[in-house]
XYZ file of C-alpha atoms in Angstrom:
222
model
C 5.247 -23.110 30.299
C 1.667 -21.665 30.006
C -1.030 -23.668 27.884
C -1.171 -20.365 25.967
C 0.204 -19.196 22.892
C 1.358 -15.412 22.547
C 1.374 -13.844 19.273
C 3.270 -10.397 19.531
C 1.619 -6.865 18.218
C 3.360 -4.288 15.857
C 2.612 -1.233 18.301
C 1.550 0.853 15.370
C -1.393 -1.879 14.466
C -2.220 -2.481 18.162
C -2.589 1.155 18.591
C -4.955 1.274 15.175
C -6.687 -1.437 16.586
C -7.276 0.300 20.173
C -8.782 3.725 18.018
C -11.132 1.528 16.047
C -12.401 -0.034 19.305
C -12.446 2.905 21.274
C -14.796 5.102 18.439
C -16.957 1.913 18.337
C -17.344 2.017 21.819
C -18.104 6.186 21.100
C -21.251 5.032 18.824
C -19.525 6.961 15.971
C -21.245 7.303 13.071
C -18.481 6.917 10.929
C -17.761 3.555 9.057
C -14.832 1.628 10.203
C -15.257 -1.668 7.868
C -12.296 -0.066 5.866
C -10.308 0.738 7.799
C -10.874 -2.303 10.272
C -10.060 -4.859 7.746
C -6.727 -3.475 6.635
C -5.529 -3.713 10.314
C -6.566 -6.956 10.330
C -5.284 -7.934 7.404
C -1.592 -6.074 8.112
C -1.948 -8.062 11.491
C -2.455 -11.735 9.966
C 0.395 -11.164 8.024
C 2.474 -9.982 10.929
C 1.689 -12.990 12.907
C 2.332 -15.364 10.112
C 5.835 -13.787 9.216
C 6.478 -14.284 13.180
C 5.310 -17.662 13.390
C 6.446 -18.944 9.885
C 9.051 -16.596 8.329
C 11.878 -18.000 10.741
C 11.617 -21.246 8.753
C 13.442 -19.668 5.265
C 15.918 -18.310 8.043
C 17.213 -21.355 9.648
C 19.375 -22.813 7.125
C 22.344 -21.440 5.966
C 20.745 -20.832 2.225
C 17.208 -18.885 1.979
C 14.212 -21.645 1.582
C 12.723 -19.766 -1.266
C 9.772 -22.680 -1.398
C 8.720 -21.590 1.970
C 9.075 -18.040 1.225
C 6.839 -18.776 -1.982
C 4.147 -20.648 0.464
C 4.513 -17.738 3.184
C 3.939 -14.882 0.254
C 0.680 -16.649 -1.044
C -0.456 -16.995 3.082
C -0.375 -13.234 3.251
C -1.642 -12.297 -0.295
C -5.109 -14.393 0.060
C -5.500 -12.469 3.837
C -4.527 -8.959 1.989
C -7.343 -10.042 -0.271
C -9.937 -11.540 1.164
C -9.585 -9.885 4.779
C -10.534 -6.588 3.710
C -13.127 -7.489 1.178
C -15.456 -9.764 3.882
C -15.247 -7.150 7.238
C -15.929 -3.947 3.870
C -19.293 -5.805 3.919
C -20.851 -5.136 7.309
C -22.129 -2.423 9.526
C -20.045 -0.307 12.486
C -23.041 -2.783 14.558
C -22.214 -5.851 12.870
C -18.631 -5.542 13.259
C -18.899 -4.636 16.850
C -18.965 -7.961 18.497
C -15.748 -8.744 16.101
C -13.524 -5.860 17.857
C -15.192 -6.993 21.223
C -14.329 -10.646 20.648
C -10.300 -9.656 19.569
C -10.055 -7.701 22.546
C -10.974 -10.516 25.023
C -7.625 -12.604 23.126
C -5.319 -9.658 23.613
C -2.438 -9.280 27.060
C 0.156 -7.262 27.893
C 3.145 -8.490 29.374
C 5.951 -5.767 30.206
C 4.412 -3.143 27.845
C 4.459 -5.649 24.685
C 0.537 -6.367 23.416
C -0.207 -10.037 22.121
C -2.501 -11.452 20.577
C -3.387 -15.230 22.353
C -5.326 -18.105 22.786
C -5.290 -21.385 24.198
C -4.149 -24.646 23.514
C -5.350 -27.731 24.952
C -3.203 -29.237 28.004
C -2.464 -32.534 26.169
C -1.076 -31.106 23.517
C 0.942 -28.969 25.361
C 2.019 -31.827 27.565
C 3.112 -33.664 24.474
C 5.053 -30.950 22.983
C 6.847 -30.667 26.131
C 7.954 -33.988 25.945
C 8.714 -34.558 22.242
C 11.021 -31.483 22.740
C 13.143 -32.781 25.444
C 13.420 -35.925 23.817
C 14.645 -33.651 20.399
C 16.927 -31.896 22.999
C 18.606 -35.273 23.604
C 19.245 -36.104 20.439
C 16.340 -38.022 19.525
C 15.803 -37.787 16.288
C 12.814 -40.019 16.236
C 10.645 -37.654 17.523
C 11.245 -34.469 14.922
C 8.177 -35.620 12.651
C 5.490 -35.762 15.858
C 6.768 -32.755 17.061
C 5.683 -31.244 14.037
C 2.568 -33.047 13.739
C 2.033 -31.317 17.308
C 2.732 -28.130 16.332
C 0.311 -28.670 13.264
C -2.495 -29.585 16.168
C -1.594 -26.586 17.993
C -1.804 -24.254 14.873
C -5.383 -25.624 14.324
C -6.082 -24.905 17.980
C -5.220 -21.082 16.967
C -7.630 -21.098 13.822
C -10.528 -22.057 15.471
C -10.253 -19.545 18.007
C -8.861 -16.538 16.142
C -10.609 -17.334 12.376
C -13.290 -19.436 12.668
C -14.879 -17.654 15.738
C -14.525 -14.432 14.820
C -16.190 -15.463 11.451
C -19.351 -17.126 13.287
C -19.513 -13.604 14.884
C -19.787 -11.813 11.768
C -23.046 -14.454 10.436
C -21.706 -14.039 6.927
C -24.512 -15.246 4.275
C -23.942 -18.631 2.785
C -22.205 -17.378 -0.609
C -19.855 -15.686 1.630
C -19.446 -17.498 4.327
C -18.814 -20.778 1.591
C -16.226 -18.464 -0.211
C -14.527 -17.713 2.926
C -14.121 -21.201 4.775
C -12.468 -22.557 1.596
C -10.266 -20.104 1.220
C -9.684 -20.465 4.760
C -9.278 -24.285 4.018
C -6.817 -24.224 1.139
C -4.448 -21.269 2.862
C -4.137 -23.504 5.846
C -3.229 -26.891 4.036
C -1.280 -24.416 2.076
C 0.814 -24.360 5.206
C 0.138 -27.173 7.148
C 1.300 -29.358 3.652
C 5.087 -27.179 3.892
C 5.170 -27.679 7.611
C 5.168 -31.363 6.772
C 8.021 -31.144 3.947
C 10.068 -29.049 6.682
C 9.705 -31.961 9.096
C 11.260 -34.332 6.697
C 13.269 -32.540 4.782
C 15.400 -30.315 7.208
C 18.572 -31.711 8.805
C 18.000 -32.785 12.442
C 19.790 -29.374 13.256
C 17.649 -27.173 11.515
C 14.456 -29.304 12.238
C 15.277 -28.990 15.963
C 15.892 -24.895 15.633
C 12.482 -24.545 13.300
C 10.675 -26.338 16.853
C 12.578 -24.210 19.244
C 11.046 -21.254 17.517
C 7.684 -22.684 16.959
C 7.233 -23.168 20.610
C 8.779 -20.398 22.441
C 5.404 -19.169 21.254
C 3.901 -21.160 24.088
C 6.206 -19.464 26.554
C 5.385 -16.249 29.076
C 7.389 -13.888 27.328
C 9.892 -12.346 29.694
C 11.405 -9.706 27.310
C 9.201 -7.129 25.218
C 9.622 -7.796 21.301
C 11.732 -5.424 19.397
């Protein structure tokens, strides 16, 4: 297991993506904040149905509170994701694309999106799971709190940095780290209901999906 966390592409975004970065690169004259910041937004959402949207799925029944939470995730990035990158510059934007880039791998023809999570966290995850694997029951609530961590790990480095790199103006940039604020604790409040709420079954399936994001894939997404 790899102290990273991969975050599968939807080819068709990846390959909008790679176009936007590539006439960048061009010096076109063009203005890409459009069309930039509905890929980004139709990637969030992609990543947060792959991460989260497994959680209405585990139980027999559909979890339609979770579905709820995941639906209002994705409509504040439609919104606001678009509206913040409309407001700069083909320049400005430039050391955004650059920075994404730098976070993306392939591994057997299947692009992610990554980034990396500290080694003691890892190492704890690692452990809390085997115990869960055992039966342990005892350990279902930190290996969610875990998880949680690790989740924070990935919004520093994929939403907070990228923001810095954009120098928003303080209107803006206030706007935007609140609503980054209250969609995260959005989430990070269900995660904790899941944790206590879900049989030992289904809590132990919800993990085994959360992590396998922390594996080397082996197999290309379909």
């Amino acid at each position: 297991m790899q102290n990273m966390v991969f975050l599968g592409l939807e080819k068709n975004t990846f390959e909008q993506f790679q176009s936007i970065s590539e006439r960048l690169k061009q010096g076109t004259s063009s203005s890409i904040a459009q069309e930039l910041g509905q890929v980004l937004a139709e990637m969030s959402c992609h990543l947060v149905d792959q991460v989260f949207g497994e959680i209405a799925k585990i139980r027999a029944h559909a979890d339609l509170e979770s579905e709820n939470t995941l639906q209002q995730i994705k409509d504040n990035l439609k919104k606001y994701m678009p509206w913040a990158i409309a407001l700069f510059s083909n320049e400005r934007l430039n050391p955004l694309v650059e920075y994404l880039q730098t976070q993306m791998q392939c591994k057997n023809e299947q692009h992610f999106l990554t980034y990396r999570v500290d080694q003691s966290l890892l190492n704890y995850a690692i452990n809390y799971m085997e115990q869960i694997e055992k039966g342990d029951q005892s350990y279902i609530v930190p290996a969610f709190q875990v998880f949680t961590k690790i989740v924070d790990q990935g919004i520093d480095q994929l939403i907070y940095a990228p923001k810095k790199l954009l120098k928003f103006n303080f209107v803006v940039d206030k706007t935007l780290t609140g609503v980054i604020h209250l969609t995260t604790q959005l989430g990070y409040k269900r995660i904790e209901k899941v944790s206590t709420q879900f049989a030992f079954i289904h809590a132990q399936k919800t993990l085994m999906h959360f992590f396998s994001f922390l594996e080397q894939p082996n197999q290309p997404s379909t």
